[in-house]
Amino acid sequence: VPLVYLHGHRQARYHAVWPVFIVGDDPATLTFTVAAGDSAFLPASESDDLVYGPLDPQEPRRQYVTATVRRRLHQAAFRERVLDAYRESCALCRLRHRELLDAAHIVADREPEGEPKVPNGLALCKLHHAAFDRFFLTVDPDYRILVRDDVLEEPDAPMLEHGLKRLHRERIHLPRRQELRPSPELLERRLEEFRSRGR
Ligand SMILES: [Zn+2]
């Protein structure tokens, strides 16, 4: 039976995934196993018989779809937790519009240390997320913003001046709770990469 799975991020906030199927049940531990479905398992039109399956959780396509959904849910949860920690504002410029904010990874999620945990995240607006990802600027382990030399030397333009250059050596806005603040070790790793790319 196809189901809708509501993955809770925090109280009263859910991410919906469908269709999903229960493929395993372990009453002893009160747990069950969910596999995500995809359109390949849905009827082509409403007049078709509703036939799903057979659903084999070991099938490579099924494993792939389920892994993709799980990753998406983790990313959505990461975003929620990071935006919460930073009270829904950019750590660099304090922009407060949720639609314009992202949860940036300090160490990329393709690397082993790049876990989707709040201390590996920064709430950044779209401009500062792109600038951070592309090493226009970084944040050092003392939480100071460093802008790349060639950007600092670029002739003035209002957006560059106000949006990036002005931030050089400013302190970022931090979560109130110590344990949610960016990890200095991860910022140090980022700083090393920033320097190795310096022009
Ligand atoms: Zn910003």
PDB file of C-alpha atoms and ligand atoms in Angstrom:
ATOM      1  CA  VAL A   1       0.000   0.000   0.000  1.00  0.00           C
ATOM      2  CA  PRO A   2       1.530   3.343  -0.995  1.00  0.00           C
ATOM      3  CA  LEU A   3       1.828   5.728   1.965  1.00  0.00           C
ATOM      4  CA  VAL A   4       2.809   9.318   2.623  1.00  0.00           C
ATOM      5  CA  TYR A   5       5.742   9.554   5.032  1.00  0.00           C
ATOM      6  CA  LEU A   6       5.867  12.699   7.195  1.00  0.00           C
ATOM      7  CA  HIS A   7       9.403  13.217   8.433  1.00  0.00           C
ATOM      8  CA  GLY A   8       9.420  15.507  11.484  1.00  0.00           C
ATOM      9  CA  HIS A   9      12.139  18.167  11.647  1.00  0.00           C
ATOM     10  CA  ARG A  10      10.886  19.756  14.826  1.00  0.00           C
ATOM     11  CA  GLN A  11       7.582  20.341  16.518  1.00  0.00           C
ATOM     12  CA  ALA A  12       4.792  20.812  13.956  1.00  0.00           C
ATOM     13  CA  ARG A  13       7.146  20.935  10.929  1.00  0.00           C
ATOM     14  CA  TYR A  14       7.279  18.033   8.519  1.00  0.00           C
ATOM     15  CA  HIS A  15       8.738  17.131   5.167  1.00  0.00           C
ATOM     16  CA  ALA A  16       6.356  14.924   3.154  1.00  0.00           C
ATOM     17  CA  VAL A  17       7.607  12.078   0.933  1.00  0.00           C
ATOM     18  CA  TRP A  18       5.418   9.846  -1.226  1.00  0.00           C
ATOM     19  CA  PRO A  19       4.886   7.162  -2.250  1.00  0.00           C
ATOM     20  CA  VAL A  20       6.704   5.110   0.363  1.00  0.00           C
ATOM     21  CA  PHE A  21       6.177   1.457   1.251  1.00  0.00           C
ATOM     22  CA  ILE A  22       6.650  -0.515   4.425  1.00  0.00           C
ATOM     23  CA  VAL A  23       9.057  -3.314   3.490  1.00  0.00           C
ATOM     24  CA  GLY A  24      10.013  -4.597   6.937  1.00  0.00           C
ATOM     25  CA  ASP A  25       8.521  -4.752  10.409  1.00  0.00           C
ATOM     26  CA  ASP A  26      10.225  -5.569  13.685  1.00  0.00           C
ATOM     27  CA  PRO A  27       7.608  -5.638  16.452  1.00  0.00           C
ATOM     28  CA  ALA A  28      10.234  -6.511  19.067  1.00  0.00           C
ATOM     29  CA  THR A  29      11.933  -3.105  18.689  1.00  0.00           C
ATOM     30  CA  LEU A  30       8.805  -1.274  17.530  1.00  0.00           C
ATOM     31  CA  THR A  31      10.535  -0.275  14.297  1.00  0.00           C
ATOM     32  CA  PHE A  32       9.712  -0.658  10.643  1.00  0.00           C
ATOM     33  CA  THR A  33      11.619  -0.183   7.426  1.00  0.00           C
ATOM     34  CA  VAL A  34      10.475   2.264   4.768  1.00  0.00           C
ATOM     35  CA  ALA A  35      11.480   2.151   1.105  1.00  0.00           C
ATOM     36  CA  ALA A  36      10.802   5.159  -1.083  1.00  0.00           C
ATOM     37  CA  GLY A  37       8.912   4.607  -4.295  1.00  0.00           C
ATOM     38  CA  ASP A  38       9.167   6.539  -7.508  1.00  0.00           C
ATOM     39  CA  SER A  39       6.935   7.199 -10.483  1.00  0.00           C
ATOM     40  CA  ALA A  40       8.062   3.930 -12.108  1.00  0.00           C
ATOM     41  CA  PHE A  41       5.789   2.206  -9.620  1.00  0.00           C
ATOM     42  CA  LEU A  42       2.778   4.413 -10.218  1.00  0.00           C
ATOM     43  CA  PRO A  43       0.141   3.640 -12.836  1.00  0.00           C
ATOM     44  CA  ALA A  44       0.535   5.545 -16.099  1.00  0.00           C
ATOM     45  CA  SER A  45      -2.990   6.919 -15.847  1.00  0.00           C
ATOM     46  CA  GLU A  46      -5.901   6.800 -13.443  1.00  0.00           C
ATOM     47  CA  SER A  47      -7.681   4.205 -15.549  1.00  0.00           C
ATOM     48  CA  ASP A  48      -4.836   1.724 -15.138  1.00  0.00           C
ATOM     49  CA  ASP A  49      -5.076  -0.861 -12.458  1.00  0.00           C
ATOM     50  CA  LEU A  50      -3.388   0.256  -9.297  1.00  0.00           C
ATOM     51  CA  VAL A  51      -0.554  -2.239  -9.305  1.00  0.00           C
ATOM     52  CA  TYR A  52       2.563  -1.561  -7.279  1.00  0.00           C
ATOM     53  CA  GLY A  53       5.365  -3.958  -6.950  1.00  0.00           C
ATOM     54  CA  PRO A  54       6.633  -6.442  -6.404  1.00  0.00           C
ATOM     55  CA  LEU A  55       8.644  -4.204  -4.135  1.00  0.00           C
ATOM     56  CA  ASP A  56      12.078  -5.564  -3.438  1.00  0.00           C
ATOM     57  CA  PRO A  57      14.081  -3.336  -1.053  1.00  0.00           C
ATOM     58  CA  GLN A  58      17.314  -4.980  -2.257  1.00  0.00           C
ATOM     59  CA  GLU A  59      16.698  -3.968  -5.850  1.00  0.00           C
ATOM     60  CA  PRO A  60      19.412  -1.441  -6.894  1.00  0.00           C
ATOM     61  CA  ARG A  61      16.925   1.135  -8.222  1.00  0.00           C
ATOM     62  CA  ARG A  62      14.915   0.941  -4.995  1.00  0.00           C
ATOM     63  CA  GLN A  63      18.060   1.332  -2.893  1.00  0.00           C
ATOM     64  CA  TYR A  64      19.095   4.325  -4.995  1.00  0.00           C
ATOM     65  CA  VAL A  65      15.704   6.059  -4.698  1.00  0.00           C
ATOM     66  CA  THR A  66      15.558   5.416  -0.947  1.00  0.00           C
ATOM     67  CA  ALA A  67      19.124   6.685  -0.435  1.00  0.00           C
ATOM     68  CA  THR A  68      18.334   9.827  -2.454  1.00  0.00           C
ATOM     69  CA  VAL A  69      15.212  10.525  -0.413  1.00  0.00           C
ATOM     70  CA  ARG A  70      17.090   9.940   2.833  1.00  0.00           C
ATOM     71  CA  ARG A  71      19.810  12.402   1.765  1.00  0.00           C
ATOM     72  CA  ARG A  72      17.182  15.000   0.837  1.00  0.00           C
ATOM     73  CA  LEU A  73      15.482  14.604   4.205  1.00  0.00           C
ATOM     74  CA  HIS A  74      18.817  15.006   6.008  1.00  0.00           C
ATOM     75  CA  GLN A  75      19.549  18.160   4.012  1.00  0.00           C
ATOM     76  CA  ALA A  76      16.105  19.591   4.758  1.00  0.00           C
ATOM     77  CA  ALA A  77      16.587  18.824   8.473  1.00  0.00           C
ATOM     78  CA  PHE A  78      20.083  20.405   8.393  1.00  0.00           C
ATOM     79  CA  ARG A  79      18.650  23.586   6.875  1.00  0.00           C
ATOM     80  CA  GLU A  80      15.911  23.779   9.529  1.00  0.00           C
ATOM     81  CA  ARG A  81      18.352  23.294  12.413  1.00  0.00           C
ATOM     82  CA  VAL A  82      20.903  25.794  11.080  1.00  0.00           C
ATOM     83  CA  LEU A  83      18.317  28.506  10.336  1.00  0.00           C
ATOM     84  CA  ASP A  84      16.861  27.959  13.816  1.00  0.00           C
ATOM     85  CA  ALA A  85      20.287  28.268  15.485  1.00  0.00           C
ATOM     86  CA  TYR A  86      20.933  31.575  13.685  1.00  0.00           C
ATOM     87  CA  ARG A  87      17.420  32.867  14.406  1.00  0.00           C
ATOM     88  CA  GLU A  88      16.700  32.951  10.681  1.00  0.00           C
ATOM     89  CA  SER A  89      19.260  35.561   9.723  1.00  0.00           C
ATOM     90  CA  CYS A  90      22.457  35.621   7.669  1.00  0.00           C
ATOM     91  CA  ALA A  91      25.534  35.182   9.903  1.00  0.00           C
ATOM     92  CA  LEU A  92      27.357  37.799   7.814  1.00  0.00           C
ATOM     93  CA  CYS A  93      24.829  40.544   7.041  1.00  0.00           C
ATOM     94  CA  ARG A  94      21.807  39.703   9.239  1.00  0.00           C
ATOM     95  CA  LEU A  95      19.379  39.556   6.322  1.00  0.00           C
ATOM     96  CA  ARG A  96      16.235  38.062   7.807  1.00  0.00           C
ATOM     97  CA  HIS A  97      14.182  36.675   4.935  1.00  0.00           C
ATOM     98  CA  ARG A  98      13.891  32.902   5.201  1.00  0.00           C
ATOM     99  CA  GLU A  99      13.317  32.530   1.444  1.00  0.00           C
ATOM    100  CA  LEU A 100      16.704  34.152   0.824  1.00  0.00           C
ATOM    101  CA  LEU A 101      18.608  32.048   3.374  1.00  0.00           C
ATOM    102  CA  ASP A 102      20.535  28.784   3.028  1.00  0.00           C
ATOM    103  CA  ALA A 103      22.374  26.461   5.379  1.00  0.00           C
ATOM    104  CA  ALA A 104      25.948  26.488   4.048  1.00  0.00           C
ATOM    105  CA  HIS A 105      28.385  23.657   4.838  1.00  0.00           C
ATOM    106  CA  ILE A 106      31.742  24.777   6.237  1.00  0.00           C
ATOM    107  CA  VAL A 107      33.338  21.510   5.112  1.00  0.00           C
ATOM    108  CA  ALA A 108      31.538  20.174   2.027  1.00  0.00           C
ATOM    109  CA  ASP A 109      29.174  17.242   2.569  1.00  0.00           C
ATOM    110  CA  ARG A 110      31.099  15.090   0.050  1.00  0.00           C
ATOM    111  CA  GLU A 111      34.017  15.008   2.530  1.00  0.00           C
ATOM    112  CA  PRO A 112      34.055  12.661   5.555  1.00  0.00           C
ATOM    113  CA  GLU A 113      34.019  15.545   8.094  1.00  0.00           C
ATOM    114  CA  GLY A 114      31.298  17.346   6.164  1.00  0.00           C
ATOM    115  CA  GLU A 115      28.511  16.106   8.373  1.00  0.00           C
ATOM    116  CA  PRO A 116      25.122  17.838   8.339  1.00  0.00           C
ATOM    117  CA  LYS A 117      25.506  19.062  11.933  1.00  0.00           C
ATOM    118  CA  VAL A 118      24.925  22.637  13.071  1.00  0.00           C
ATOM    119  CA  PRO A 119      28.626  23.245  14.026  1.00  0.00           C
ATOM    120  CA  ASN A 120      29.485  22.451  10.384  1.00  0.00           C
ATOM    121  CA  GLY A 121      26.928  24.984   9.175  1.00  0.00           C
ATOM    122  CA  LEU A 122      26.410  28.698   8.735  1.00  0.00           C
ATOM    123  CA  ALA A 123      23.130  30.410   7.934  1.00  0.00           C
ATOM    124  CA  LEU A 124      23.947  32.585   4.928  1.00  0.00           C
ATOM    125  CA  CYS A 125      21.927  34.650   2.472  1.00  0.00           C
ATOM    126  CA  LYS A 126      22.126  33.630  -1.185  1.00  0.00           C
ATOM    127  CA  LEU A 127      24.868  36.146  -2.013  1.00  0.00           C
ATOM    128  CA  HIS A 128      27.044  35.245   0.949  1.00  0.00           C
ATOM    129  CA  HIS A 129      26.488  31.512   0.448  1.00  0.00           C
ATOM    130  CA  ALA A 130      27.730  31.745  -3.144  1.00  0.00           C
ATOM    131  CA  ALA A 131      30.633  34.005  -2.092  1.00  0.00           C
ATOM    132  CA  PHE A 132      31.577  31.553   0.707  1.00  0.00           C
ATOM    133  CA  ASP A 133      31.343  28.465  -1.526  1.00  0.00           C
ATOM    134  CA  ARG A 134      33.521  30.121  -4.170  1.00  0.00           C
ATOM    135  CA  PHE A 135      36.117  31.397  -1.679  1.00  0.00           C
ATOM    136  CA  PHE A 136      35.469  35.109  -2.179  1.00  0.00           C
ATOM    137  CA  LEU A 137      35.541  35.190   1.604  1.00  0.00           C
ATOM    138  CA  THR A 138      35.828  32.884   4.588  1.00  0.00           C
ATOM    139  CA  VAL A 139      35.427  32.915   8.378  1.00  0.00           C
ATOM    140  CA  ASP A 140      38.482  32.274  10.563  1.00  0.00           C
ATOM    141  CA  PRO A 141      38.420  30.202  13.798  1.00  0.00           C
ATOM    142  CA  ASP A 142      37.976  33.451  15.804  1.00  0.00           C
ATOM    143  CA  TYR A 143      34.776  34.059  13.839  1.00  0.00           C
ATOM    144  CA  ARG A 144      36.166  36.940  11.800  1.00  0.00           C
ATOM    145  CA  ILE A 145      35.311  37.364   8.146  1.00  0.00           C
ATOM    146  CA  LEU A 146      38.245  37.466   5.711  1.00  0.00           C
ATOM    147  CA  VAL A 147      37.673  38.753   2.185  1.00  0.00           C
ATOM    148  CA  ARG A 148      40.063  37.631  -0.571  1.00  0.00           C
ATOM    149  CA  ASP A 149      42.825  40.139  -1.386  1.00  0.00           C
ATOM    150  CA  ASP A 150      41.982  40.584  -5.069  1.00  0.00           C
ATOM    151  CA  VAL A 151      38.347  41.291  -4.153  1.00  0.00           C
ATOM    152  CA  LEU A 152      39.459  43.892  -1.597  1.00  0.00           C
ATOM    153  CA  GLU A 153      41.624  45.536  -4.230  1.00  0.00           C
ATOM    154  CA  GLU A 154      38.919  45.627  -6.876  1.00  0.00           C
ATOM    155  CA  PRO A 155      37.752  49.164  -7.761  1.00  0.00           C
ATOM    156  CA  ASP A 156      34.646  50.249  -5.910  1.00  0.00           C
ATOM    157  CA  ALA A 157      31.200  49.305  -7.019  1.00  0.00           C
ATOM    158  CA  PRO A 158      28.296  49.819  -4.596  1.00  0.00           C
ATOM    159  CA  MET A 159      27.275  46.145  -4.281  1.00  0.00           C
ATOM    160  CA  LEU A 160      30.830  44.885  -3.980  1.00  0.00           C
ATOM    161  CA  GLU A 161      31.659  47.576  -1.459  1.00  0.00           C
ATOM    162  CA  HIS A 162      28.593  47.113   0.701  1.00  0.00           C
ATOM    163  CA  GLY A 163      27.927  43.408   0.134  1.00  0.00           C
ATOM    164  CA  LEU A 164      31.465  42.027   0.443  1.00  0.00           C
ATOM    165  CA  LYS A 165      34.394  44.394   1.090  1.00  0.00           C
ATOM    166  CA  ARG A 166      32.791  46.110   4.079  1.00  0.00           C
ATOM    167  CA  LEU A 167      32.622  42.735   5.872  1.00  0.00           C
ATOM    168  CA  HIS A 168      36.404  42.254   5.971  1.00  0.00           C
ATOM    169  CA  ARG A 169      37.557  41.640   9.572  1.00  0.00           C
ATOM    170  CA  GLU A 170      34.013  41.980  10.944  1.00  0.00           C
ATOM    171  CA  ARG A 171      32.807  39.352  13.397  1.00  0.00           C
ATOM    172  CA  ILE A 172      29.989  37.060  12.313  1.00  0.00           C
ATOM    173  CA  HIS A 173      26.701  36.818  14.194  1.00  0.00           C
ATOM    174  CA  LEU A 174      26.715  33.630  16.246  1.00  0.00           C
ATOM    175  CA  PRO A 175      24.091  31.308  17.690  1.00  0.00           C
ATOM    176  CA  ARG A 176      23.499  32.057  21.370  1.00  0.00           C
ATOM    177  CA  ARG A 177      24.137  28.457  22.388  1.00  0.00           C
ATOM    178  CA  GLN A 178      27.836  27.626  22.519  1.00  0.00           C
ATOM    179  CA  GLU A 179      27.403  24.067  21.223  1.00  0.00           C
ATOM    180  CA  LEU A 180      25.700  25.320  18.064  1.00  0.00           C
ATOM    181  CA  ARG A 181      28.520  27.695  17.086  1.00  0.00           C
ATOM    182  CA  PRO A 182      30.763  26.819  14.149  1.00  0.00           C
ATOM    183  CA  SER A 183      33.534  24.390  15.012  1.00  0.00           C
ATOM    184  CA  PRO A 184      36.929  26.243  15.040  1.00  0.00           C
ATOM    185  CA  GLU A 185      38.599  23.076  13.665  1.00  0.00           C
ATOM    186  CA  LEU A 186      36.293  23.010  10.640  1.00  0.00           C
ATOM    187  CA  LEU A 187      36.783  26.770  10.106  1.00  0.00           C
ATOM    188  CA  GLU A 188      40.554  26.225  10.259  1.00  0.00           C
ATOM    189  CA  ARG A 189      40.289  23.578   7.516  1.00  0.00           C
ATOM    190  CA  ARG A 190      38.231  25.967   5.436  1.00  0.00           C
ATOM    191  CA  LEU A 191      40.759  28.765   6.043  1.00  0.00           C
ATOM    192  CA  GLU A 192      43.610  26.556   4.806  1.00  0.00           C
ATOM    193  CA  GLU A 193      41.749  25.901   1.583  1.00  0.00           C
ATOM    194  CA  PHE A 194      40.916  29.613   1.270  1.00  0.00           C
ATOM    195  CA  ARG A 195      44.618  30.485   1.611  1.00  0.00           C
ATOM    196  CA  SER A 196      45.728  27.789  -0.829  1.00  0.00           C
ATOM    197  CA  ARG A 197      43.436  29.346  -3.424  1.00  0.00           C
ATOM    198  CA  GLY A 198      44.477  32.919  -2.587  1.00  0.00           C
ATOM    199  CA  ARG A 199      45.636  35.062  -5.440  1.00  0.00           C
TER     200      ARG A 199
HETATM  201 ZN    ZN B   1      24.226  37.858   3.909  1.00  0.00          ZN
END
